[in-house]
JSON list of C-alpha atoms in Angstrom, two decimals:
[
{"chain": "A", "resi": 643, "resn": "UNK", "atom": "CA", "xyz": [22.92, 1.65, -26.68]},
{"chain": "A", "resi": 644, "resn": "UNK", "atom": "CA", "xyz": [21.25, -1.66, -25.72]},
{"chain": "A", "resi": 645, "resn": "UNK", "atom": "CA", "xyz": [22.53, -1.33, -22.17]},
{"chain": "A", "resi": 646, "resn": "UNK", "atom": "CA", "xyz": [21.01, 2.13, -21.88]},
{"chain": "A", "resi": 647, "resn": "UNK", "atom": "CA", "xyz": [17.62, 0.87, -23.05]},
{"chain": "A", "resi": 648, "resn": "UNK", "atom": "CA", "xyz": [17.74, -1.96, -20.54]},
{"chain": "A", "resi": 649, "resn": "UNK", "atom": "CA", "xyz": [18.46, 0.41, -17.66]},
{"chain": "A", "resi": 650, "resn": "UNK", "atom": "CA", "xyz": [15.65, 2.72, -18.72]},
{"chain": "A", "resi": 651, "resn": "UNK", "atom": "CA", "xyz": [13.27, -0.25, -18.77]},
{"chain": "A", "resi": 652, "resn": "UNK", "atom": "CA", "xyz": [14.42, -1.40, -15.35]},
{"chain": "A", "resi": 653, "resn": "UNK", "atom": "CA", "xyz": [13.84, 2.09, -13.96]},
{"chain": "A", "resi": 654, "resn": "UNK", "atom": "CA", "xyz": [10.28, 2.08, -15.28]},
{"chain": "A", "resi": 655, "resn": "UNK", "atom": "CA", "xyz": [8.99, -0.76, -13.09]},
{"chain": "A", "resi": 656, "resn": "UNK", "atom": "CA", "xyz": [8.71, -0.32, -9.34]},
{"chain": "A", "resi": 657, "resn": "UNK", "atom": "CA", "xyz": [6.40, -3.33, -9.14]},
{"chain": "A", "resi": 658, "resn": "UNK", "atom": "CA", "xyz": [5.60, -6.07, -11.62]},
{"chain": "A", "resi": 659, "resn": "UNK", "atom": "CA", "xyz": [3.47, -9.20, -11.62]},
{"chain": "A", "resi": 660, "resn": "UNK", "atom": "CA", "xyz": [4.20, -11.79, -14.29]},
{"chain": "A", "resi": 661, "resn": "UNK", "atom": "CA", "xyz": [1.96, -14.79, -14.83]},
{"chain": "A", "resi": 662, "resn": "UNK", "atom": "CA", "xyz": [0.56, -14.63, -11.30]},
{"chain": "A", "resi": 663, "resn": "UNK", "atom": "CA", "xyz": [-2.09, -17.19, -10.40]},
{"chain": "A", "resi": 664, "resn": "UNK", "atom": "CA", "xyz": [-3.80, -18.08, -7.14]},
{"chain": "A", "resi": 665, "resn": "UNK", "atom": "CA", "xyz": [-5.93, -21.14, -6.49]},
{"chain": "A", "resi": 666, "resn": "UNK", "atom": "CA", "xyz": [-7.37, -22.92, -3.47]},
{"chain": "A", "resi": 667, "resn": "UNK", "atom": "CA", "xyz": [-8.39, -26.50, -2.94]},
{"chain": "A", "resi": 668, "resn": "UNK", "atom": "CA", "xyz": [-11.99, -26.63, -1.71]},
{"chain": "A", "resi": 669, "resn": "UNK", "atom": "CA", "xyz": [-12.75, -30.25, -0.86]},
{"chain": "A", "resi": 670, "resn": "UNK", "atom": "CA", "xyz": [-12.43, -31.94, -4.25]},
{"chain": "A", "resi": 671, "resn": "UNK", "atom": "CA", "xyz": [-12.76, -28.72, -6.23]},
{"chain": "A", "resi": 672, "resn": "UNK", "atom": "CA", "xyz": [-9.95, -26.42, -7.36]},
{"chain": "A", "resi": 673, "resn": "UNK", "atom": "CA", "xyz": [-11.00, -22.78, -6.96]},
{"chain": "A", "resi": 674, "resn": "UNK", "atom": "CA", "xyz": [-9.16, -20.44, -9.32]},
{"chain": "A", "resi": 675, "resn": "UNK", "atom": "CA", "xyz": [-9.08, -16.94, -7.81]},
{"chain": "A", "resi": 676, "resn": "UNK", "atom": "CA", "xyz": [-6.47, -15.25, -10.03]},
{"chain": "A", "resi": 677, "resn": "UNK", "atom": "CA", "xyz": [-5.52, -16.29, -13.56]},
{"chain": "A", "resi": 678, "resn": "UNK", "atom": "CA", "xyz": [-2.36, -15.15, -15.39]},
{"chain": "A", "resi": 679, "resn": "UNK", "atom": "CA", "xyz": [-2.16, -11.68, -13.83]},
{"chain": "A", "resi": 680, "resn": "UNK", "atom": "CA", "xyz": [0.34, -9.40, -15.56]},
{"chain": "A", "resi": 681, "resn": "UNK", "atom": "CA", "xyz": [0.84, -5.82, -14.46]},
{"chain": "A", "resi": 682, "resn": "UNK", "atom": "CA", "xyz": [3.66, -3.28, -14.50]},
{"chain": "A", "resi": 683, "resn": "UNK", "atom": "CA", "xyz": [3.57, -0.34, -12.10]},
{"chain": "A", "resi": 684, "resn": "UNK", "atom": "CA", "xyz": [5.71, 2.67, -13.00]},
{"chain": "A", "resi": 685, "resn": "UNK", "atom": "CA", "xyz": [6.92, 5.50, -10.76]},
{"chain": "A", "resi": 686, "resn": "UNK", "atom": "CA", "xyz": [4.09, 7.91, -10.03]},
{"chain": "A", "resi": 687, "resn": "UNK", "atom": "CA", "xyz": [1.34, 5.61, -11.28]},
{"chain": "A", "resi": 688, "resn": "UNK", "atom": "CA", "xyz": [-2.10, 5.89, -9.68]},
{"chain": "A", "resi": 689, "resn": "UNK", "atom": "CA", "xyz": [-3.92, 2.62, -10.28]},
{"chain": "A", "resi": 690, "resn": "UNK", "atom": "CA", "xyz": [-7.38, 1.53, -9.16]},
{"chain": "A", "resi": 691, "resn": "UNK", "atom": "CA", "xyz": [-8.25, -2.16, -9.05]},
{"chain": "A", "resi": 692, "resn": "UNK", "atom": "CA", "xyz": [-12.00, -2.67, -9.07]},
{"chain": "A", "resi": 693, "resn": "UNK", "atom": "CA", "xyz": [-14.30, -5.67, -9.12]},
{"chain": "A", "resi": 694, "resn": "UNK", "atom": "CA", "xyz": [-17.26, -7.25, -7.37]},
{"chain": "A", "resi": 695, "resn": "UNK", "atom": "CA", "xyz": [-17.04, -8.58, -3.84]},
{"chain": "A", "resi": 696, "resn": "UNK", "atom": "CA", "xyz": [-15.10, -11.84, -3.82]},
{"chain": "A", "resi": 697, "resn": "UNK", "atom": "CA", "xyz": [-13.43, -11.17, -7.17]},
{"chain": "A", "resi": 698, "resn": "UNK", "atom": "CA", "xyz": [-9.94, -11.47, -5.67]},
{"chain": "A", "resi": 699, "resn": "UNK", "atom": "CA", "xyz": [-8.99, -7.78, -5.37]},
{"chain": "A", "resi": 700, "resn": "UNK", "atom": "CA", "xyz": [-7.71, -8.04, -1.81]},
{"chain": "A", "resi": 701, "resn": "UNK", "atom": "CA", "xyz": [-5.96, -11.34, -2.55]},
{"chain": "A", "resi": 702, "resn": "UNK", "atom": "CA", "xyz": [-4.10, -9.69, -5.42]},
{"chain": "A", "resi": 703, "resn": "UNK", "atom": "CA", "xyz": [-3.09, -6.74, -3.25]},
{"chain": "A", "resi": 704, "resn": "UNK", "atom": "CA", "xyz": [-1.84, -9.07, -0.51]},
{"chain": "A", "resi": 705, "resn": "UNK", "atom": "CA", "xyz": [0.23, -10.98, -3.08]},
{"chain": "A", "resi": 706, "resn": "UNK", "atom": "CA", "xyz": [1.67, -7.71, -4.40]},
{"chain": "A", "resi": 707, "resn": "UNK", "atom": "CA", "xyz": [2.70, -6.83, -0.85]},
{"chain": "A", "resi": 708, "resn": "UNK", "atom": "CA", "xyz": [4.22, -10.22, -0.05]},
{"chain": "A", "resi": 709, "resn": "UNK", "atom": "CA", "xyz": [1.54, -10.97, 2.55]},
{"chain": "A", "resi": 710, "resn": "UNK", "atom": "CA", "xyz": [0.27, -13.94, 0.56]},
{"chain": "A", "resi": 711, "resn": "UNK", "atom": "CA", "xyz": [2.06, -16.34, -1.76]},
{"chain": "A", "resi": 712, "resn": "UNK", "atom": "CA", "xyz": [0.83, -16.87, -5.33]},
{"chain": "A", "resi": 713, "resn": "UNK", "atom": "CA", "xyz": [0.31, -20.39, -6.64]},
{"chain": "A", "resi": 714, "resn": "UNK", "atom": "CA", "xyz": [2.58, -19.49, -9.55]},
{"chain": "A", "resi": 715, "resn": "UNK", "atom": "CA", "xyz": [4.17, -16.45, -11.15]},
{"chain": "A", "resi": 716, "resn": "UNK", "atom": "CA", "xyz": [6.70, -13.82, -10.11]},
{"chain": "A", "resi": 717, "resn": "UNK", "atom": "CA", "xyz": [6.27, -10.56, -8.19]},
{"chain": "A", "resi": 718, "resn": "UNK", "atom": "CA", "xyz": [9.13, -8.07, -8.33]},
{"chain": "A", "resi": 719, "resn": "UNK", "atom": "CA", "xyz": [9.55, -4.94, -6.21]},
{"chain": "A", "resi": 720, "resn": "UNK", "atom": "CA", "xyz": [12.16, -2.46, -7.41]},
{"chain": "A", "resi": 721, "resn": "UNK", "atom": "CA", "xyz": [13.85, -5.26, -9.33]},
{"chain": "A", "resi": 722, "resn": "UNK", "atom": "CA", "xyz": [13.88, -7.72, -6.41]},
{"chain": "A", "resi": 723, "resn": "UNK", "atom": "CA", "xyz": [11.82, -10.90, -6.53]},
{"chain": "A", "resi": 724, "resn": "UNK", "atom": "CA", "xyz": [9.38, -10.77, -3.62]},
{"chain": "A", "resi": 725, "resn": "UNK", "atom": "CA", "xyz": [7.79, -14.20, -3.63]},
{"chain": "A", "resi": 726, "resn": "UNK", "atom": "CA", "xyz": [9.62, -17.49, -3.16]},
{"chain": "A", "resi": 727, "resn": "UNK", "atom": "CA", "xyz": [12.00, -15.84, -0.72]},
{"chain": "A", "resi": 728, "resn": "UNK", "atom": "CA", "xyz": [12.43, -15.98, 3.05]},
{"chain": "A", "resi": 729, "resn": "UNK", "atom": "CA", "xyz": [10.03, -14.23, 5.40]},
{"chain": "A", "resi": 730, "resn": "UNK", "atom": "CA", "xyz": [12.96, -12.17, 6.67]},
{"chain": "A", "resi": 731, "resn": "UNK", "atom": "CA", "xyz": [13.72, -10.92, 3.16]},
{"chain": "A", "resi": 732, "resn": "UNK", "atom": "CA", "xyz": [10.04, -10.22, 2.49]},
{"chain": "A", "resi": 733, "resn": "UNK", "atom": "CA", "xyz": [9.86, -8.15, 5.67]},
{"chain": "A", "resi": 734, "resn": "UNK", "atom": "CA", "xyz": [12.96, -6.23, 4.63]},
{"chain": "A", "resi": 735, "resn": "UNK", "atom": "CA", "xyz": [11.53, -5.47, 1.17]},
{"chain": "A", "resi": 736, "resn": "UNK", "atom": "CA", "xyz": [8.19, -4.41, 2.64]},
{"chain": "A", "resi": 737, "resn": "UNK", "atom": "CA", "xyz": [9.86, -2.05, 5.11]},
{"chain": "A", "resi": 738, "resn": "UNK", "atom": "CA", "xyz": [12.14, -0.56, 2.47]},
{"chain": "A", "resi": 739, "resn": "UNK", "atom": "CA", "xyz": [9.74, -0.14, -0.45]},
{"chain": "A", "resi": 740, "resn": "UNK", "atom": "CA", "xyz": [6.09, -0.58, 0.55]},
{"chain": "A", "resi": 741, "resn": "UNK", "atom": "CA", "xyz": [3.45, 1.22, 2.57]},
{"chain": "A", "resi": 742, "resn": "UNK", "atom": "CA", "xyz": [0.04, -0.22, 3.44]},
{"chain": "A", "resi": 743, "resn": "UNK", "atom": "CA", "xyz": [-3.32, 1.41, 4.19]},
{"chain": "A", "resi": 744, "resn": "UNK", "atom": "CA", "xyz": [-6.31, -0.79, 4.99]},
{"chain": "A", "resi": 745, "resn": "UNK", "atom": "CA", "xyz": [-10.04, -0.28, 5.44]},
{"chain": "A", "resi": 746, "resn": "UNK", "atom": "CA", "xyz": [-9.43, -0.64, 9.19]},
{"chain": "A", "resi": 747, "resn": "UNK", "atom": "CA", "xyz": [-6.63, 1.53, 10.52]},
{"chain": "A", "resi": 748, "resn": "UNK", "atom": "CA", "xyz": [-4.70, -1.24, 12.41]},
{"chain": "A", "resi": 749, "resn": "UNK", "atom": "CA", "xyz": [-3.09, 1.29, 14.74]},
{"chain": "A", "resi": 750, "resn": "UNK", "atom": "CA", "xyz": [-1.66, -0.26, 17.91]},
{"chain": "A", "resi": 751, "resn": "UNK", "atom": "CA", "xyz": [-4.03, 0.54, 20.78]},
{"chain": "A", "resi": 752, "resn": "UNK", "atom": "CA", "xyz": [-1.39, 0.91, 23.48]},
{"chain": "A", "resi": 753, "resn": "UNK", "atom": "CA", "xyz": [0.65, 3.52, 21.58]},
{"chain": "A", "resi": 754, "resn": "UNK", "atom": "CA", "xyz": [0.03, 7.18, 20.82]},
{"chain": "A", "resi": 755, "resn": "UNK", "atom": "CA", "xyz": [-0.50, 8.50, 17.30]},
{"chain": "A", "resi": 756, "resn": "UNK", "atom": "CA", "xyz": [3.09, 9.80, 17.34]},
{"chain": "A", "resi": 757, "resn": "UNK", "atom": "CA", "xyz": [4.46, 6.40, 18.36]},
{"chain": "A", "resi": 758, "resn": "UNK", "atom": "CA", "xyz": [2.29, 4.50, 15.87]},
{"chain": "A", "resi": 759, "resn": "UNK", "atom": "CA", "xyz": [3.46, 6.62, 12.95]},
{"chain": "A", "resi": 760, "resn": "UNK", "atom": "CA", "xyz": [7.13, 6.35, 14.02]},
{"chain": "A", "resi": 761, "resn": "UNK", "atom": "CA", "xyz": [6.95, 2.54, 14.28]},
{"chain": "A", "resi": 762, "resn": "UNK", "atom": "CA", "xyz": [8.09, 1.66, 10.70]},
{"chain": "A", "resi": 763, "resn": "UNK", "atom": "CA", "xyz": [11.17, 3.86, 11.12]},
{"chain": "A", "resi": 764, "resn": "UNK", "atom": "CA", "xyz": [11.97, 2.33, 14.51]},
{"chain": "A", "resi": 765, "resn": "UNK", "atom": "CA", "xyz": [11.66, -1.15, 12.95]},
{"chain": "A", "resi": 766, "resn": "UNK", "atom": "CA", "xyz": [14.07, -0.01, 10.24]},
{"chain": "A", "resi": 767, "resn": "UNK", "atom": "CA", "xyz": [16.58, 0.97, 12.91]},
{"chain": "A", "resi": 768, "resn": "UNK", "atom": "CA", "xyz": [16.20, 4.74, 12.83]},
{"chain": "A", "resi": 769, "resn": "UNK", "atom": "CA", "xyz": [17.16, 6.44, 16.08]},
{"chain": "A", "resi": 770, "resn": "UNK", "atom": "CA", "xyz": [14.14, 7.12, 18.27]},
{"chain": "A", "resi": 771, "resn": "UNK", "atom": "CA", "xyz": [14.61, 10.90, 18.40]},
{"chain": "A", "resi": 772, "resn": "UNK", "atom": "CA", "xyz": [14.80, 11.16, 14.61]},
{"chain": "A", "resi": 773, "resn": "UNK", "atom": "CA", "xyz": [11.84, 8.80, 14.12]},
{"chain": "A", "resi": 774, "resn": "UNK", "atom": "CA", "xyz": [9.70, 10.84, 16.51]},
{"chain": "A", "resi": 775, "resn": "UNK", "atom": "CA", "xyz": [10.71, 14.11, 14.83]},
{"chain": "A", "resi": 776, "resn": "UNK", "atom": "CA", "xyz": [9.69, 12.76, 11.43]},
{"chain": "A", "resi": 777, "resn": "UNK", "atom": "CA", "xyz": [6.47, 11.35, 12.89]},
{"chain": "A", "resi": 778, "resn": "UNK", "atom": "CA", "xyz": [5.50, 14.74, 14.32]},
{"chain": "A", "resi": 779, "resn": "UNK", "atom": "CA", "xyz": [6.22, 16.49, 11.01]},
{"chain": "A", "resi": 780, "resn": "UNK", "atom": "CA", "xyz": [4.08, 14.06, 9.04]},
{"chain": "A", "resi": 781, "resn": "UNK", "atom": "CA", "xyz": [1.23, 14.09, 11.57]},
{"chain": "A", "resi": 782, "resn": "UNK", "atom": "CA", "xyz": [1.24, 17.88, 11.28]},
{"chain": "A", "resi": 783, "resn": "UNK", "atom": "CA", "xyz": [1.08, 17.48, 7.50]},
{"chain": "A", "resi": 784, "resn": "UNK", "atom": "CA", "xyz": [-2.13, 15.41, 7.82]},
{"chain": "A", "resi": 785, "resn": "UNK", "atom": "CA", "xyz": [-3.67, 17.84, 10.30]},
{"chain": "A", "resi": 786, "resn": "UNK", "atom": "CA", "xyz": [-3.07, 15.91, 13.52]},
{"chain": "A", "resi": 787, "resn": "UNK", "atom": "CA", "xyz": [-0.50, 18.15, 15.22]},
{"chain": "A", "resi": 788, "resn": "UNK", "atom": "CA", "xyz": [-2.85, 18.57, 18.21]},
{"chain": "A", "resi": 789, "resn": "UNK", "atom": "CA", "xyz": [-3.43, 14.82, 18.54]},
{"chain": "A", "resi": 790, "resn": "UNK", "atom": "CA", "xyz": [0.17, 13.56, 18.80]},
{"chain": "A", "resi": 791, "resn": "UNK", "atom": "CA", "xyz": [-0.20, 12.01, 22.25]},
{"chain": "A", "resi": 792, "resn": "UNK", "atom": "CA", "xyz": [-3.69, 10.61, 21.75]},
{"chain": "A", "resi": 793, "resn": "UNK", "atom": "CA", "xyz": [-4.18, 6.86, 21.51]},
{"chain": "A", "resi": 794, "resn": "UNK", "atom": "CA", "xyz": [-6.36, 5.39, 18.73]},
{"chain": "A", "resi": 795, "resn": "UNK", "atom": "CA", "xyz": [-9.37, 5.10, 21.06]},
{"chain": "A", "resi": 796, "resn": "UNK", "atom": "CA", "xyz": [-9.20, 8.87, 21.59]},
{"chain": "A", "resi": 797, "resn": "UNK", "atom": "CA", "xyz": [-9.23, 9.67, 17.86]},
{"chain": "A", "resi": 798, "resn": "UNK", "atom": "CA", "xyz": [-12.19, 9.89, 15.49]},
{"chain": "A", "resi": 799, "resn": "UNK", "atom": "CA", "xyz": [-12.50, 7.48, 12.58]},
{"chain": "A", "resi": 800, "resn": "UNK", "atom": "CA", "xyz": [-11.18, 10.04, 10.12]},
{"chain": "A", "resi": 801, "resn": "UNK", "atom": "CA", "xyz": [-8.29, 10.93, 12.41]},
{"chain": "A", "resi": 802, "resn": "UNK", "atom": "CA", "xyz": [-7.32, 7.28, 12.84]},
{"chain": "A", "resi": 803, "resn": "UNK", "atom": "CA", "xyz": [-7.28, 6.79, 9.08]},
{"chain": "A", "resi": 804, "resn": "UNK", "atom": "CA", "xyz": [-5.18, 9.92, 8.55]},
{"chain": "A", "resi": 805, "resn": "UNK", "atom": "CA", "xyz": [-2.72, 8.59, 11.13]},
{"chain": "A", "resi": 806, "resn": "UNK", "atom": "CA", "xyz": [-2.68, 5.27, 9.25]},
{"chain": "A", "resi": 807, "resn": "UNK", "atom": "CA", "xyz": [-1.86, 7.11, 6.01]},
{"chain": "A", "resi": 808, "resn": "UNK", "atom": "CA", "xyz": [0.97, 8.96, 7.77]},
{"chain": "A", "resi": 809, "resn": "UNK", "atom": "CA", "xyz": [2.33, 5.67, 9.15]},
{"chain": "A", "resi": 810, "resn": "UNK", "atom": "CA", "xyz": [2.24, 4.10, 5.68]},
{"chain": "A", "resi": 811, "resn": "UNK", "atom": "CA", "xyz": [4.20, 6.99, 4.18]},
{"chain": "A", "resi": 812, "resn": "UNK", "atom": "CA", "xyz": [6.70, 7.70, 6.97]},
{"chain": "A", "resi": 813, "resn": "UNK", "atom": "CA", "xyz": [9.39, 5.62, 5.22]},
{"chain": "A", "resi": 814, "resn": "UNK", "atom": "CA", "xyz": [8.80, 7.38, 1.87]},
{"chain": "A", "resi": 815, "resn": "UNK", "atom": "CA", "xyz": [7.94, 4.06, 0.18]},
{"chain": "A", "resi": 816, "resn": "UNK", "atom": "CA", "xyz": [8.13, 3.57, -3.55]},
{"chain": "A", "resi": 817, "resn": "UNK", "atom": "CA", "xyz": [4.66, 1.99, -3.56]},
{"chain": "A", "resi": 818, "resn": "UNK", "atom": "CA", "xyz": [1.57, 2.60, -1.43]},
{"chain": "A", "resi": 819, "resn": "UNK", "atom": "CA", "xyz": [-0.91, -0.30, -1.41]},
{"chain": "A", "resi": 820, "resn": "UNK", "atom": "CA", "xyz": [-4.38, 0.72, -0.19]},
{"chain": "A", "resi": 821, "resn": "UNK", "atom": "CA", "xyz": [-7.26, -1.71, 0.38]},
{"chain": "A", "resi": 822, "resn": "UNK", "atom": "CA", "xyz": [-10.62, 0.14, 0.50]},
{"chain": "A", "resi": 823, "resn": "UNK", "atom": "CA", "xyz": [-8.94, 3.01, 2.41]},
{"chain": "A", "resi": 824, "resn": "UNK", "atom": "CA", "xyz": [-12.18, 5.02, 2.67]},
{"chain": "A", "resi": 825, "resn": "UNK", "atom": "CA", "xyz": [-14.52, 2.05, 3.16]},
{"chain": "A", "resi": 826, "resn": "UNK", "atom": "CA", "xyz": [-15.18, 2.68, 6.88]},
{"chain": "A", "resi": 827, "resn": "UNK", "atom": "CA", "xyz": [-15.56, 6.45, 6.60]},
{"chain": "A", "resi": 828, "resn": "UNK", "atom": "CA", "xyz": [-18.46, 8.75, 5.82]},
{"chain": "A", "resi": 829, "resn": "UNK", "atom": "CA", "xyz": [-18.30, 10.58, 2.49]},
{"chain": "A", "resi": 830, "resn": "UNK", "atom": "CA", "xyz": [-16.76, 13.76, 3.94]},
{"chain": "A", "resi": 831, "resn": "UNK", "atom": "CA", "xyz": [-13.97, 12.02, 5.85]},
{"chain": "A", "resi": 832, "resn": "UNK", "atom": "CA", "xyz": [-13.46, 9.59, 2.98]},
{"chain": "A", "resi": 833, "resn": "UNK", "atom": "CA", "xyz": [-12.94, 12.42, 0.52]},
{"chain": "A", "resi": 834, "resn": "UNK", "atom": "CA", "xyz": [-10.53, 14.15, 2.91]},
{"chain": "A", "resi": 835, "resn": "UNK", "atom": "CA", "xyz": [-8.43, 11.01, 3.42]},
{"chain": "A", "resi": 836, "resn": "UNK", "atom": "CA", "xyz": [-8.35, 10.33, -0.33]},
{"chain": "A", "resi": 837, "resn": "UNK", "atom": "CA", "xyz": [-7.26, 13.89, -1.09]},
{"chain": "A", "resi": 838, "resn": "UNK", "atom": "CA", "xyz": [-4.46, 13.58, 1.48]},
{"chain": "A", "resi": 839, "resn": "UNK", "atom": "CA", "xyz": [-3.29, 10.31, -0.03]},
{"chain": "A", "resi": 840, "resn": "UNK", "atom": "CA", "xyz": [-3.19, 11.86, -3.49]},
{"chain": "A", "resi": 841, "resn": "UNK", "atom": "CA", "xyz": [-1.34, 14.96, -2.28]},
{"chain": "A", "resi": 842, "resn": "UNK", "atom": "CA", "xyz": [1.27, 12.93, -0.41]},
{"chain": "A", "resi": 843, "resn": "UNK", "atom": "CA", "xyz": [1.58, 10.46, -3.28]},
{"chain": "A", "resi": 844, "resn": "UNK", "atom": "CA", "xyz": [2.54, 13.40, -5.48]},
{"chain": "A", "resi": 845, "resn": "UNK", "atom": "CA", "xyz": [4.88, 14.99, -2.95]},
{"chain": "A", "resi": 846, "resn": "UNK", "atom": "CA", "xyz": [6.71, 11.76, -2.13]},
{"chain": "A", "resi": 847, "resn": "UNK", "atom": "CA", "xyz": [6.62, 10.44, -5.74]},
{"chain": "A", "resi": 848, "resn": "UNK", "atom": "CA", "xyz": [5.09, 7.22, -4.48]},
{"chain": "A", "resi": 849, "resn": "UNK", "atom": "CA", "xyz": [3.21, 4.90, -6.83]},
{"chain": "A", "resi": 850, "resn": "UNK", "atom": "CA", "xyz": [-0.34, 4.29, -5.58]},
{"chain": "A", "resi": 851, "resn": "UNK", "atom": "CA", "xyz": [-2.42, 1.13, -6.02]},
{"chain": "A", "resi": 852, "resn": "UNK", "atom": "CA", "xyz": [-5.93, 1.29, -4.58]},
{"chain": "A", "resi": 853, "resn": "UNK", "atom": "CA", "xyz": [-8.38, -1.59, -4.33]},
{"chain": "A", "resi": 854, "resn": "UNK", "atom": "CA", "xyz": [-11.85, -0.06, -4.25]},
{"chain": "A", "resi": 855, "resn": "UNK", "atom": "CA", "xyz": [-15.49, -0.53, -5.10]},
{"chain": "A", "resi": 856, "resn": "UNK", "atom": "CA", "xyz": [-16.01, 3.25, -4.96]},
{"chain": "A", "resi": 857, "resn": "UNK", "atom": "CA", "xyz": [-16.15, 4.63, -8.50]},
{"chain": "A", "resi": 858, "resn": "UNK", "atom": "CA", "xyz": [-15.47, 8.18, -7.26]},
{"chain": "A", "resi": 859, "resn": "UNK", "atom": "CA", "xyz": [-12.14, 6.93, -5.88]},
{"chain": "A", "resi": 860, "resn": "UNK", "atom": "CA", "xyz": [-11.35, 5.00, -9.06]},
{"chain": "A", "resi": 861, "resn": "UNK", "atom": "CA", "xyz": [-11.94, 8.13, -11.16]},
{"chain": "A", "resi": 862, "resn": "UNK", "atom": "CA", "xyz": [-9.12, 9.89, -9.30]},
{"chain": "A", "resi": 863, "resn": "UNK", "atom": "CA", "xyz": [-6.60, 7.35, -10.57]},
{"chain": "A", "resi": 864, "resn": "UNK", "atom": "CA", "xyz": [-4.86, 7.51, -13.94]},
{"chain": "A", "resi": 865, "resn": "UNK", "atom": "CA", "xyz": [-5.42, 3.80, -14.64]},
{"chain": "A", "resi": 866, "resn": "UNK", "atom": "CA", "xyz": [-8.33, 1.55, -13.73]},
{"chain": "A", "resi": 867, "resn": "UNK", "atom": "CA", "xyz": [-8.06, -2.24, -13.89]},
{"chain": "A", "resi": 868, "resn": "UNK", "atom": "CA", "xyz": [-10.99, -4.57, -13.27]},
{"chain": "A", "resi": 869, "resn": "UNK", "atom": "CA", "xyz": [-10.84, -8.09, -11.90]},
{"chain": "A", "resi": 870, "resn": "UNK", "atom": "CA", "xyz": [-13.48, -10.27, -13.52]},
{"chain": "A", "resi": 871, "resn": "UNK", "atom": "CA", "xyz": [-13.58, -14.05, -13.12]},
{"chain": "A", "resi": 872, "resn": "UNK", "atom": "CA", "xyz": [-9.97, -13.99, -11.94]},
{"chain": "A", "resi": 873, "resn": "UNK", "atom": "CA", "xyz": [-8.74, -12.09, -15.01]},
{"chain": "A", "resi": 874, "resn": "UNK", "atom": "CA", "xyz": [-7.37, -8.54, -14.85]},
{"chain": "A", "resi": 875, "resn": "UNK", "atom": "CA", "xyz": [-8.96, -6.36, -17.53]},
{"chain": "A", "resi": 876, "resn": "UNK", "atom": "CA", "xyz": [-7.61, -2.97, -18.58]},
{"chain": "A", "resi": 877, "resn": "UNK", "atom": "CA", "xyz": [-4.30, -1.31, -19.33]}
]
């Protein structure tokens, strides 16, 4: 009976932060950015992290994704400790379990939309033909089937961001981390991209964590947490 409860609890957390802090030394002053952050993300969660500019939202998201190291605390992804491990292991965990969408699309300029979206699968070791097939299917899903061979410079802002969403989800990650994903888009394109993210999050059963200052985006989530003075407020 106890073993069953433990397994059920383990299954509930795809990402957890326990006692996470982040501080910087600024000349003779210690700047505390994050203080005792504790959060558990369950399968299918949609979580918004809000806060004023400079409150540490992006720093927290980068720590969750293993792109920054906390000063103290433990981050676990699917039961594996992410921080305090080798860069090689972090890269492996990111490729296996995480997808990232940023305010700027970060598509590679020299590659087509099809090649950009296939890249995470190619890095994983998927055969090129299969990776390209899956890329085309997902680009069709986000409405870019006529833009497969276009490079980022030939795509509109909304199209680039839709391609970035497809790239983030091509590996069917357990967690999608999004940092102001609609911040560079007009309201119409922003709404379209957000709706796509929510649809695909549901289809792929991916947990979604969005850092945003846009209250309309936050309202689409099922949990909203606020960073205030380095402390995470909310449930």
